mmCIF file of C-alpha atoms in Angstrom:
data_model
loop_
_atom_site.group_PDB
_atom_site.id
_atom_site.type_symbol
_atom_site.label_atom_id
_atom_site.label_comp_id
_atom_site.label_asym_id
_atom_site.label_seq_id
_atom_site.Cartn_x
_atom_site.Cartn_y
_atom_site.Cartn_z
ATOM 1 C CA MET A 353 0.000 0.000 0.000
ATOM 2 C CA GLU A 354 2.828 2.400 0.805
ATOM 3 C CA ALA A 355 4.388 1.753 -2.610
ATOM 4 C CA VAL A 356 1.094 2.697 -4.251
ATOM 5 C CA ARG A 357 0.884 5.956 -2.264
ATOM 6 C CA ALA A 358 4.503 6.800 -3.042
ATOM 7 C CA ALA A 359 4.019 6.232 -6.765
ATOM 8 C CA ALA A 360 0.853 8.329 -6.841
ATOM 9 C CA LEU A 361 2.537 11.166 -4.937
ATOM 10 C CA THR A 362 5.541 11.036 -7.260
ATOM 11 C CA GLY A 363 3.219 11.422 -10.234
ATOM 12 C CA LEU A 364 1.404 14.307 -8.601
ATOM 13 C CA LEU A 365 4.644 16.121 -7.818
ATOM 14 C CA ALA A 366 5.799 15.605 -11.393
ATOM 15 C CA LEU A 367 2.632 17.250 -12.699
ATOM 16 C CA ALA A 368 3.277 20.214 -10.430
ATOM 17 C CA GLY A 369 6.933 20.521 -11.388
ATOM 18 C CA CYS A 370 6.297 23.348 -13.870
ATOM 19 C CA ALA A 371 5.515 25.816 -11.067
ATOM 20 C CA SER A 372 7.356 29.079 -10.747
ATOM 21 C CA ALA A 373 10.447 28.326 -8.662
ATOM 22 C CA SER A 374 10.440 31.796 -7.083
ATOM 23 C CA ALA A 375 7.136 31.085 -5.340
ATOM 24 C CA THR A 376 8.279 27.744 -3.897
ATOM 25 C CA PRO A 377 10.196 27.371 -0.606
ATOM 26 C CA PRO A 378 13.629 25.705 -0.880
ATOM 27 C CA GLY A 379 13.384 21.916 -0.833
ATOM 28 C CA ALA A 380 9.642 21.941 -1.572
ATOM 29 C CA THR A 381 7.590 21.251 -4.676
ATOM 30 C CA ALA A 382 4.677 23.444 -5.732
ATOM 31 C CA LEU A 383 1.446 21.489 -5.984
ATOM 32 C CA PHE A 384 -0.791 24.492 -6.637
ATOM 33 C CA ASP A 385 -0.317 28.246 -6.849
ATOM 34 C CA GLY A 386 0.750 29.182 -3.322
ATOM 35 C CA VAL A 387 0.682 25.598 -1.994
ATOM 36 C CA SER A 388 3.900 23.602 -1.706
ATOM 37 C CA TYR A 389 4.675 20.205 -0.222
ATOM 38 C CA ARG A 390 7.781 18.719 1.252
ATOM 39 C CA MET A 391 8.730 15.888 3.539
ATOM 40 C CA ALA A 392 10.735 17.361 6.392
ATOM 41 C CA ALA A 393 13.747 15.704 7.974
ATOM 42 C CA PRO A 394 13.014 13.449 10.972
ATOM 43 C CA LEU A 395 12.759 15.350 14.242
ATOM 44 C CA ALA A 396 14.568 12.642 16.215
ATOM 45 C CA ASP A 397 16.803 9.612 15.715
ATOM 46 C CA ARG A 398 14.060 7.144 14.889
ATOM 47 C CA PRO A 399 11.899 6.341 11.834
ATOM 48 C CA MET A 400 9.681 9.368 11.173
ATOM 49 C CA ARG A 401 7.783 10.782 8.189
ATOM 50 C CA VAL A 402 6.880 14.459 8.499
ATOM 51 C CA HIS A 403 4.574 15.961 5.860
ATOM 52 C CA VAL A 404 4.502 19.750 5.470
ATOM 53 C CA LEU A 405 2.128 21.800 3.326
ATOM 54 C CA GLU A 406 2.996 25.492 3.150
ATOM 55 C CA VAL A 407 0.122 27.747 2.089
ATOM 56 C CA ASP A 408 0.749 31.313 0.943
ATOM 57 C CA LEU A 409 -2.561 33.102 1.403
ATOM 58 C CA ARG A 410 -1.219 36.132 -0.482
ATOM 59 C CA ARG A 411 -1.521 34.238 -3.746
ATOM 60 C CA PRO A 412 -4.677 34.943 -5.787
ATOM 61 C CA GLY A 413 -7.284 32.256 -5.155
ATOM 62 C CA ALA A 414 -5.544 30.748 -2.117
ATOM 63 C CA ARG A 415 -7.795 30.534 0.926
ATOM 64 C CA LEU A 416 -8.751 28.322 3.854
ATOM 65 C CA MET A 417 -12.058 26.890 5.021
ATOM 66 C CA ALA A 418 -13.324 24.704 7.851
ATOM 67 C CA THR A 419 -16.024 22.080 7.589
ATOM 68 C CA PRO A 420 -19.520 23.596 7.661
ATOM 69 C CA PRO A 421 -21.987 22.157 10.182
ATOM 70 C CA ASP A 422 -24.403 19.398 9.198
ATOM 71 C CA ARG A 423 -27.022 18.660 11.855
ATOM 72 C CA SER A 424 -29.037 16.207 9.779
ATOM 73 C CA LYS A 425 -28.091 13.398 12.189
ATOM 74 C CA GLY A 426 -28.908 15.414 15.309
ATOM 75 C CA LEU A 427 -25.347 16.443 16.186
ATOM 76 C CA GLU A 428 -23.038 19.228 14.937
ATOM 77 C CA TYR A 429 -21.532 17.388 11.973
ATOM 78 C CA ARG A 430 -21.774 14.216 9.954
ATOM 79 C CA ALA A 431 -18.529 12.258 10.183
ATOM 80 C CA GLN A 432 -16.477 11.960 7.011
ATOM 81 C CA THR A 433 -12.916 11.183 6.026
ATOM 82 C CA VAL A 434 -10.545 13.925 4.938
ATOM 83 C CA SER A 435 -10.705 12.577 1.369
ATOM 84 C CA THR A 436 -14.501 12.819 1.337
ATOM 85 C CA PHE A 437 -14.351 16.378 2.679
ATOM 86 C CA LEU A 438 -11.800 17.409 0.040
ATOM 87 C CA LYS A 439 -13.826 15.936 -2.800
ATOM 88 C CA ALA A 440 -17.153 17.326 -1.590
ATOM 89 C CA HIS A 441 -15.859 20.909 -1.508
ATOM 90 C CA ARG A 442 -13.517 20.632 -4.519
ATOM 91 C CA LEU A 443 -10.523 21.520 -2.396
ATOM 92 C CA GLN A 444 -6.877 21.222 -3.317
ATOM 93 C CA ALA A 445 -5.623 20.091 0.101
ATOM 94 C CA ALA A 446 -7.036 19.189 3.506
ATOM 95 C CA ILE A 447 -6.170 17.813 6.950
ATOM 96 C CA ASN A 448 -8.244 16.552 9.877
ATOM 97 C CA GLY A 449 -9.453 19.038 12.479
ATOM 98 C CA GLY A 450 -10.324 19.055 16.174
ATOM 99 C CA TYR A 451 -11.206 16.514 18.851
ATOM 100 C CA PHE A 452 -14.616 14.884 18.506
ATOM 101 C CA LEU A 453 -17.201 12.592 20.110
ATOM 102 C CA PRO A 454 -18.647 9.991 20.100
ATOM 103 C CA PHE A 455 -15.529 7.954 19.549
ATOM 104 C CA LYS A 456 -14.716 4.241 19.687
ATOM 105 C CA GLY A 457 -11.462 3.115 18.121
ATOM 106 C CA GLY A 458 -12.780 -0.240 16.935
ATOM 107 C CA SER A 459 -11.087 -3.629 16.806
ATOM 108 C CA GLN A 460 -7.960 -4.366 14.799
ATOM 109 C CA GLY A 461 -8.889 -3.990 11.124
ATOM 110 C CA GLY A 462 -12.575 -4.113 11.992
ATOM 111 C CA ASP A 463 -15.652 -2.067 11.131
ATOM 112 C CA ASP A 464 -16.960 -1.668 14.680
ATOM 113 C CA PHE A 465 -15.533 1.853 15.096
ATOM 114 C CA VAL A 466 -17.583 4.944 15.962
ATOM 115 C CA PRO A 467 -18.475 7.197 14.259
ATOM 116 C CA GLN A 468 -19.141 5.498 10.965
ATOM 117 C CA PRO A 469 -19.104 7.649 7.801
ATOM 118 C CA GLY A 470 -22.261 9.756 7.808
ATOM 119 C CA ASP A 471 -22.945 9.332 11.526
ATOM 120 C CA GLY A 472 -23.504 12.371 13.730
ATOM 121 C CA ALA A 473 -20.533 13.777 15.639
ATOM 122 C CA ASN A 474 -19.756 16.744 17.888
ATOM 123 C CA VAL A 475 -16.445 18.579 18.200
ATOM 124 C CA SER A 476 -14.797 19.760 21.386
ATOM 125 C CA GLY A 477 -14.726 23.529 21.679
ATOM 126 C CA ALA A 478 -16.092 26.292 19.489
ATOM 127 C CA SER A 479 -16.074 25.879 15.720
ATOM 128 C CA TRP A 480 -17.470 27.636 12.674
ATOM 129 C CA GLY A 481 -17.562 26.655 9.026
ATOM 130 C CA MET A 482 -18.440 28.779 5.985
ATOM 131 C CA GLY A 483 -20.012 31.459 8.162
ATOM 132 C CA ARG A 484 -22.146 29.090 10.242
ATOM 133 C CA GLU A 485 -21.642 28.197 13.882
ATOM 134 C CA ALA A 486 -21.244 24.473 14.378
ATOM 135 C CA SER A 487 -20.203 24.258 18.019
ATOM 136 C CA PRO A 488 -20.562 26.915 20.743
ATOM 137 C CA VAL A 489 -17.907 28.045 23.174
ATOM 138 C CA GLU A 490 -17.375 25.320 25.790
ATOM 139 C CA LEU A 491 -15.498 26.742 28.767
ATOM 140 C CA ASP A 492 -17.386 25.411 31.789
ATOM 141 C CA PRO A 493 -15.477 22.568 33.519
ATOM 142 C CA ALA A 494 -18.698 21.644 35.317
ATOM 143 C CA ASP A 495 -20.209 20.718 31.941
ATOM 144 C CA THR A 496 -18.588 17.286 31.898
ATOM 145 C CA LEU A 497 -20.426 16.230 28.727
ATOM 146 C CA ASN A 498 -18.991 19.028 26.595
ATOM 147 C CA TYR A 499 -15.877 20.362 28.326
ATOM 148 C CA ASP A 500 -12.577 18.966 26.979
ATOM 149 C CA ARG A 501 -9.519 20.075 28.980
ATOM 150 C CA ARG A 502 -7.254 19.519 25.951
ATOM 151 C CA VAL A 503 -8.926 22.439 24.143
ATOM 152 C CA THR A 504 -7.026 25.618 24.953
ATOM 153 C CA VAL A 505 -6.669 27.544 21.667
ATOM 154 C CA ILE A 506 -8.573 28.294 18.487
ATOM 155 C CA LEU A 507 -7.553 28.805 14.860
ATOM 156 C CA CYS A 508 -9.467 31.789 13.449
ATOM 157 C CA ILE A 509 -9.716 32.326 9.692
ATOM 158 C CA ASP A 510 -10.569 35.807 8.436
ATOM 159 C CA ASP A 511 -12.314 35.784 5.046
ATOM 160 C CA GLY A 512 -10.315 32.694 4.108
ATOM 161 C CA VAL A 513 -7.111 34.668 3.584
ATOM 162 C CA LYS A 514 -5.743 35.435 7.038
ATOM 163 C CA ALA A 515 -5.256 33.098 9.982
ATOM 164 C CA SER A 516 -4.528 33.613 13.667
ATOM 165 C CA ILE A 517 -4.200 31.405 16.722
ATOM 166 C CA ARG A 518 -5.818 32.738 19.896
ATOM 167 C CA ASP A 519 -6.082 31.510 23.465
ATOM 168 C CA GLY A 520 -9.501 30.217 24.471
ATOM 169 C CA GLN A 521 -12.312 29.622 22.010
ATOM 170 C CA VAL A 522 -13.385 33.086 20.879
ATOM 171 C CA CYS A 523 -12.508 34.595 17.490
ATOM 172 C CA PRO A 524 -13.017 38.210 16.386
ATOM 173 C CA GLU A 525 -16.543 39.143 15.381
ATOM 174 C CA GLY A 526 -17.228 38.245 11.773
ATOM 175 C CA THR A 527 -14.915 35.223 11.683
ATOM 176 C CA GLU A 528 -16.462 32.662 9.319
ATOM 177 C CA ASP A 529 -14.238 29.617 9.921
ATOM 178 C CA SER A 530 -12.570 28.344 13.083
ATOM 179 C CA ILE A 531 -11.324 25.156 14.724
ATOM 180 C CA SER A 532 -10.621 24.678 18.435
ATOM 181 C CA ALA A 533 -8.045 22.209 19.750
ATOM 182 C CA GLY A 534 -4.769 22.327 21.677
ATOM 183 C CA PRO A 535 -2.342 22.651 23.189
ATOM 184 C CA ARG A 536 -0.617 25.760 21.856
ATOM 185 C CA LEU A 537 2.848 24.905 20.545
ATOM 186 C CA LEU A 538 4.329 28.353 19.793
ATOM 187 C CA ARG A 539 3.500 31.826 21.036
ATOM 188 C CA ALA A 540 5.069 34.796 19.239
ATOM 189 C CA GLY A 541 7.942 32.714 17.924
ATOM 190 C CA VAL A 542 8.734 31.042 21.250
ATOM 191 C CA ALA A 543 7.982 27.464 22.287
ATOM 192 C CA GLU A 544 5.062 27.382 24.696
ATOM 193 C CA PRO A 545 5.872 25.710 28.056
ATOM 194 C CA ALA A 546 3.953 22.533 28.777
ATOM 195 C CA ASP A 547 1.021 22.848 31.158
ATOM 196 C CA PRO A 548 1.269 20.017 33.727
ATOM 197 C CA ASN A 549 -2.370 20.534 34.661
ATOM 198 C CA ARG A 550 -3.640 19.680 31.176
ATOM 199 C CA PRO A 551 -3.961 16.170 29.691
ATOM 200 C CA PRO A 552 -1.618 15.361 26.792
ATOM 201 C CA PRO A 553 -2.970 15.896 23.277
ATOM 202 C CA SER A 554 -4.352 13.014 21.251
ATOM 203 C CA GLY A 555 -1.528 11.085 19.608
ATOM 204 C CA ASP A 556 1.163 12.248 22.028
ATOM 205 C CA ARG A 557 3.349 9.617 23.626
ATOM 206 C CA THR A 558 6.725 9.614 25.332
ATOM 207 C CA ALA A 559 8.259 8.525 22.013
ATOM 208 C CA GLY A 560 5.654 10.343 19.949
ATOM 209 C CA GLY A 561 2.585 9.315 17.961
ATOM 210 C CA PRO A 562 0.663 10.375 14.838
ATOM 211 C CA ARG A 563 0.205 14.152 14.958
ATOM 212 C CA THR A 564 -1.595 16.933 13.103
ATOM 213 C CA ALA A 565 -0.715 20.566 13.777
ATOM 214 C CA VAL A 566 -0.966 24.038 12.231
ATOM 215 C CA GLY A 567 1.387 27.015 12.298
ATOM 216 C CA VAL A 568 0.854 30.604 11.133
ATOM 217 C CA SER A 569 3.178 33.484 10.283
ATOM 218 C CA GLN A 570 3.184 36.749 12.230
ATOM 219 C CA ASP A 571 1.036 38.480 9.600
ATOM 220 C CA GLY A 572 -1.317 35.489 9.306
ATOM 221 C CA ARG A 573 -0.832 35.237 5.559
ATOM 222 C CA LYS A 574 1.277 32.072 5.568
ATOM 223 C CA VAL A 575 0.095 28.794 7.092
ATOM 224 C CA TRP A 576 1.885 25.490 7.624
ATOM 225 C CA LEU A 577 -0.160 22.272 7.790
ATOM 226 C CA VAL A 578 1.815 19.411 9.341
ATOM 227 C CA VAL A 579 1.033 15.711 9.668
ATOM 228 C CA VAL A 580 3.465 13.229 11.215
ATOM 229 C CA ASP A 581 2.790 9.558 10.549
ATOM 230 C CA GLY A 582 3.027 7.275 13.580
ATOM 231 C CA ARG A 583 2.329 3.900 15.191
ATOM 232 C CA GLN A 584 4.101 2.160 12.306
ATOM 233 C CA PRO A 585 7.353 0.671 13.669
ATOM 234 C CA GLY A 586 10.253 0.821 11.257
ATOM 235 C CA PHE A 587 8.361 3.241 8.988
ATOM 236 C CA SER A 588 7.260 6.174 11.140
ATOM 237 C CA GLU A 589 6.929 6.267 14.899
ATOM 238 C CA GLY A 590 5.402 9.710 15.356
ATOM 239 C CA ALA A 591 6.442 12.914 17.105
ATOM 240 C CA SER A 592 6.279 14.301 20.616
ATOM 241 C CA THR A 593 4.992 17.756 21.473
ATOM 242 C CA PRO A 594 8.511 19.178 22.050
ATOM 243 C CA GLU A 595 9.544 17.842 18.636
ATOM 244 C CA LEU A 596 6.591 19.567 16.962
ATOM 245 C CA LYS A 597 7.586 22.834 18.618
ATOM 246 C CA THR A 598 11.102 22.473 17.218
ATOM 247 C CA LEU A 599 9.707 21.821 13.739
ATOM 248 C CA PHE A 600 7.501 24.925 13.702
ATOM 249 C CA LEU A 601 10.362 27.081 14.943
ATOM 250 C CA ALA A 602 12.487 25.769 12.062
ATOM 251 C CA LEU A 603 9.671 26.478 9.592
ATOM 252 C CA GLY A 604 9.517 30.084 10.772
ATOM 253 C CA ALA A 605 6.048 30.006 12.314
ATOM 254 C CA HIS A 606 5.050 32.757 14.749
ATOM 255 C CA ASP A 607 2.277 30.758 16.433
ATOM 256 C CA ALA A 608 1.341 27.076 16.247
ATOM 257 C CA MET A 609 -1.223 24.718 17.725
ATOM 258 C CA ASN A 610 -1.997 21.026 17.928
ATOM 259 C CA PHE A 611 -5.032 19.458 16.212
ATOM 260 C CA ASP A 612 -6.473 15.985 16.849
ATOM 261 C CA GLY A 613 -3.871 13.265 16.332
ATOM 262 C CA GLY A 614 -3.607 9.519 16.637
ATOM 263 C CA GLY A 615 -5.614 7.579 14.096
ATOM 264 C CA SER A 616 -7.270 10.811 12.933
ATOM 265 C CA SER A 617 -4.049 12.347 11.543
ATOM 266 C CA THR A 618 -4.420 12.588 7.758
ATOM 267 C CA MET A 619 -3.210 14.814 4.915
ATOM 268 C CA VAL A 620 -4.863 14.697 1.491
ATOM 269 C CA VAL A 621 -4.264 16.624 -1.730
ATOM 270 C CA ALA A 622 -6.196 16.747 -4.980
ATOM 271 C CA GLY A 623 -4.608 14.501 -7.602
ATOM 272 C CA PRO A 624 -5.337 14.029 -11.296
ATOM 273 C CA ASP A 625 -7.579 11.052 -10.512
ATOM 274 C CA GLY A 626 -9.176 12.323 -7.306
ATOM 275 C CA PRO A 627 -8.132 12.731 -3.649
ATOM 276 C CA GLN A 628 -4.624 11.494 -2.911
ATOM 277 C CA VAL A 629 -3.721 10.563 0.670
ATOM 278 C CA VAL A 630 -0.106 11.675 1.008
ATOM 279 C CA SER A 631 0.325 10.738 4.654
ATOM 280 C CA SER A 632 -0.044 7.246 6.084
ATOM 281 C CA PRO A 633 -2.996 7.396 8.502
ATOM 282 C CA ILE A 634 -3.493 4.407 10.761
ATOM 283 C CA HIS A 635 -7.110 3.723 11.700
ATOM 284 C CA THR A 636 -8.077 0.489 13.510
ATOM 285 C CA GLY A 637 -4.399 -0.412 13.285
ATOM 286 C CA VAL A 638 -4.440 -0.503 9.476
ATOM 287 C CA PRO A 639 -1.834 1.704 7.731
ATOM 288 C CA GLY A 640 -3.423 3.796 4.997
ATOM 289 C CA ARG A 641 -6.971 3.517 6.343
ATOM 290 C CA GLU A 642 -8.682 6.883 6.909
ATOM 291 C CA ARG A 643 -10.748 7.585 10.009
ATOM 292 C CA PRO A 644 -14.062 9.471 9.699
ATOM 293 C CA SER A 645 -13.860 12.639 11.803
ATOM 294 C CA ALA A 646 -16.086 15.619 12.513
ATOM 295 C CA ASN A 647 -14.375 18.728 11.168
ATOM 296 C CA HIS A 648 -11.432 19.468 8.908
ATOM 297 C CA LEU A 649 -9.286 22.283 7.536
ATOM 298 C CA GLY A 650 -9.287 22.719 3.758
ATOM 299 C CA VAL A 651 -7.296 24.700 1.211
ATOM 300 C CA PHE A 652 -8.509 26.227 -2.046
ATOM 301 C CA ALA A 653 -5.831 27.146 -4.592
ATOM 302 C CA ARG A 654 -5.450 27.694 -8.313
ATOM 303 C CA PRO A 655 -3.275 25.589 -10.639
ATOM 304 C CA VAL A 656 0.410 26.398 -10.688
ATOM 305 C CA ARG A 657 1.677 29.015 -13.139
ATOM 306 C CA PRO A 658 3.954 27.730 -15.909
ATOM 307 C CA SER A 659 7.589 28.710 -15.624
ATOM 308 C CA ARG A 660 8.798 31.322 -18.080
#
């Protein structure tokens, strides 16, 4: 399965190879206008695959969106994989979003997991999508059904073209898209100290685990989407929170935050034949199997410009 993914990604990168080199970060390949991909060096001395999408929101047509609410099943969203989300909204790239419930991991390789595709699901913390509120602010620890102590920060997206990471769950008035999660990884270009009173994020382990995280530049016009494959000994064993902080500092991010990880961690891009999973998610212990999740972060972008 990994050989199939590698071949498909190689073909996709070859199609994008005509992009203007001046708009592409060193060591990366332009997939779309303002969107480049690269596999970063391992963050530690163990098998590790680190996928980085850099999005330049200054490019014409480049913008972000979060999953809009869908209450047709009685909850805030209907669960779907990242690939389904990308295809449904004709996006060029996407990753999984915040923490969600109900959740049951399921048996090894089985179909007894929850939620199933199309089932209702709620996210932890406030979230908006395409100008519609999906989940309200959830800050009351006494509300044990809705309060998730892992949620400490929110990604706010202004008109699709400017992003910011803020403490808590409240974005500026008029924000149309947002995703809550945590913990914060960077604050103003400095690694955020760990909070011993908060539970570790999903996917975090002493030696690391599958991770999804987002970083933003100081002006909010550049965004880094990061997925680290994990739980696959000898192939990729994931990343710890300190390692993610080091990565975002190296990328040049001003602020960064953790999204849901573990079996939810997935990165997908639009390929010539449909959605292409470029990471190696591991759902129900099966490498390459995508997990249905509640919300997601998507990227719109135009085709690359031919070199002159």
